[in-house]
XYZ file of C-alpha atoms in Angstrom:
86
model
C 64.833 -210.437 -153.809
C 67.246 -211.564 -151.069
C 70.109 -209.399 -149.964
C 73.582 -210.880 -149.825
C 73.617 -210.793 -146.036
C 70.432 -212.861 -145.725
C 70.601 -215.096 -148.778
C 70.864 -218.755 -147.734
C 71.280 -219.934 -151.330
C 74.228 -217.626 -151.951
C 75.697 -218.543 -148.548
C 75.485 -222.246 -149.391
C 77.212 -221.759 -152.760
C 79.982 -219.681 -151.161
C 80.513 -222.086 -148.241
C 80.371 -225.306 -150.243
C 81.938 -224.345 -153.559
C 83.956 -221.160 -153.008
C 85.339 -221.640 -149.497
C 88.417 -219.511 -149.062
C 87.969 -217.766 -152.408
C 86.842 -214.237 -153.196
C 83.085 -214.411 -153.778
C 82.616 -210.792 -154.921
C 82.009 -211.917 -158.523
C 79.152 -214.155 -157.407
C 76.330 -211.954 -158.628
C 72.760 -213.042 -159.310
C 73.582 -213.634 -162.984
C 77.021 -215.284 -162.552
C 77.011 -218.568 -164.511
C 77.742 -221.276 -161.948
C 77.799 -224.088 -164.525
C 79.901 -222.497 -167.280
C 82.411 -221.181 -164.739
C 82.614 -224.711 -163.233
C 81.892 -223.393 -159.741
C 79.231 -226.129 -159.684
C 80.169 -229.339 -161.512
C 78.075 -232.496 -161.910
C 78.787 -233.784 -158.405
C 78.220 -230.307 -157.020
C 74.876 -230.204 -158.807
C 73.793 -233.361 -156.992
C 74.851 -231.816 -153.661
C 73.021 -228.576 -154.490
C 69.823 -230.410 -155.436
C 69.972 -232.426 -152.217
C 70.503 -229.262 -150.160
C 67.597 -227.486 -151.882
C 65.333 -230.474 -151.231
C 66.264 -230.655 -147.546
C 66.358 -226.915 -146.860
C 63.142 -225.950 -148.630
C 61.230 -229.225 -148.094
C 60.781 -229.794 -151.806
C 60.448 -233.468 -152.775
C 63.343 -234.572 -154.982
C 60.819 -235.818 -157.547
C 59.641 -232.200 -157.946
C 63.136 -230.814 -158.579
C 64.339 -230.486 -162.174
C 67.574 -232.351 -162.816
C 68.808 -230.384 -165.818
C 71.791 -228.104 -165.095
C 70.128 -225.120 -166.794
C 67.786 -224.810 -163.814
C 70.800 -224.057 -161.598
C 72.859 -221.885 -163.933
C 72.644 -218.731 -161.784
C 71.605 -217.701 -158.289
C 68.602 -215.984 -159.868
C 67.592 -219.261 -161.580
C 67.879 -221.196 -158.328
C 65.926 -218.582 -156.344
C 63.246 -218.513 -159.042
C 62.809 -222.264 -158.886
C 62.678 -222.293 -155.075
C 60.177 -219.419 -155.029
C 57.959 -221.317 -157.451
C 58.265 -224.722 -155.767
C 58.167 -223.516 -152.151
C 56.733 -219.977 -152.166
C 56.710 -219.525 -148.402
C 60.420 -220.396 -148.158
C 62.023 -217.507 -150.046
Protein backbone atom coordinates (compact mmCIF):
# COMPACT_ATOMS: atom_id res chain seq x y z
CA UNK A 1 0.00 0.00 0.00
CA UNK A 2 1.67 3.26 1.07
CA UNK A 3 5.38 3.48 1.62
CA UNK A 4 6.67 4.95 4.85
CA UNK A 5 7.96 8.05 3.09
CA UNK A 6 4.55 8.90 1.60
CA UNK A 7 2.16 7.60 4.23
CA UNK A 8 0.15 10.46 5.74
CA UNK A 9 -1.53 8.18 8.28
CA UNK A 10 1.79 6.91 9.62
CA UNK A 11 3.19 10.46 9.58
CA UNK A 12 0.24 11.71 11.63
CA UNK A 13 0.64 8.93 14.22
CA UNK A 14 4.38 9.59 14.51
CA UNK A 15 4.00 13.39 14.74
CA UNK A 16 1.06 13.43 17.14
CA UNK A 17 1.70 10.42 19.36
CA UNK A 18 5.38 9.50 19.03
CA UNK A 19 7.07 12.89 18.67
CA UNK A 20 10.68 12.61 19.70
CA UNK A 21 10.52 8.83 20.06
CA UNK A 22 11.96 6.10 17.86
CA UNK A 23 9.21 5.10 15.43
CA UNK A 24 11.02 2.14 13.84
CA UNK A 25 8.71 -0.34 15.60
CA UNK A 26 5.66 1.32 14.07
CA UNK A 27 4.94 -1.32 11.47
CA UNK A 28 1.65 -1.88 9.68
CA UNK A 29 0.61 -4.48 12.27
CA UNK A 30 1.86 -2.68 15.42
CA UNK A 31 -1.02 -2.55 17.93
CA UNK A 32 -1.59 1.15 18.61
CA UNK A 33 -4.31 0.52 21.22
CA UNK A 34 -2.71 -2.27 23.27
CA UNK A 35 0.64 -0.46 23.31
CA UNK A 36 -1.18 2.71 24.49
CA UNK A 37 0.36 4.78 21.70
CA UNK A 38 -3.24 5.86 21.05
CA UNK A 39 -5.41 6.22 24.16
CA UNK A 40 -9.08 7.24 24.35
CA UNK A 41 -8.39 10.95 23.89
CA UNK A 42 -5.93 10.14 21.13
CA UNK A 43 -8.61 8.07 19.43
CA UNK A 44 -10.91 11.09 19.34
CA UNK A 45 -8.10 13.19 17.83
CA UNK A 46 -7.33 10.47 15.27
CA UNK A 47 -10.98 10.16 14.24
CA UNK A 48 -11.25 13.93 13.85
CA UNK A 49 -8.08 14.02 11.74
CA UNK A 50 -9.30 11.18 9.52
CA UNK A 51 -12.63 12.95 9.01
CA UNK A 52 -10.98 16.25 8.09
CA UNK A 53 -8.13 14.83 6.01
CA UNK A 54 -10.13 12.33 3.97
CA UNK A 55 -13.46 14.22 3.92
CA UNK A 56 -15.32 11.37 5.57
CA UNK A 57 -18.37 12.48 7.58
CA UNK A 58 -17.94 11.71 11.28
CA UNK A 59 -21.26 9.85 11.20
CA UNK A 60 -19.67 7.39 8.74
CA UNK A 61 -16.63 6.69 10.94
CA UNK A 62 -16.76 3.73 13.33
CA UNK A 63 -16.13 4.72 16.93
CA UNK A 64 -14.92 1.37 18.26
CA UNK A 65 -11.17 1.23 19.01
CA UNK A 66 -10.75 -2.04 17.10
CA UNK A 67 -11.12 -0.12 13.85
CA UNK A 68 -7.93 1.80 14.68
CA UNK A 69 -5.83 -0.96 16.22
CA UNK A 70 -3.12 -0.91 13.52
CA UNK A 71 -1.99 1.27 10.64
CA UNK A 72 -3.27 -1.44 8.30
CA UNK A 73 -6.73 -1.27 9.95
CA UNK A 74 -6.84 2.51 9.61
CA UNK A 75 -5.69 2.44 5.97
CA UNK A 76 -8.25 -0.27 5.20
CA UNK A 77 -11.06 1.80 6.65
CA UNK A 78 -9.96 4.95 4.81
CA UNK A 79 -9.60 3.05 1.52
CA UNK A 80 -13.13 1.70 1.93
CA UNK A 81 -14.73 4.97 3.05
CA UNK A 82 -12.82 7.30 0.72
CA UNK A 83 -11.33 5.16 -2.07
CA UNK A 84 -9.84 8.04 -4.04
CA UNK A 85 -7.94 9.31 -0.98
CA UNK A 86 -5.50 6.45 -0.35
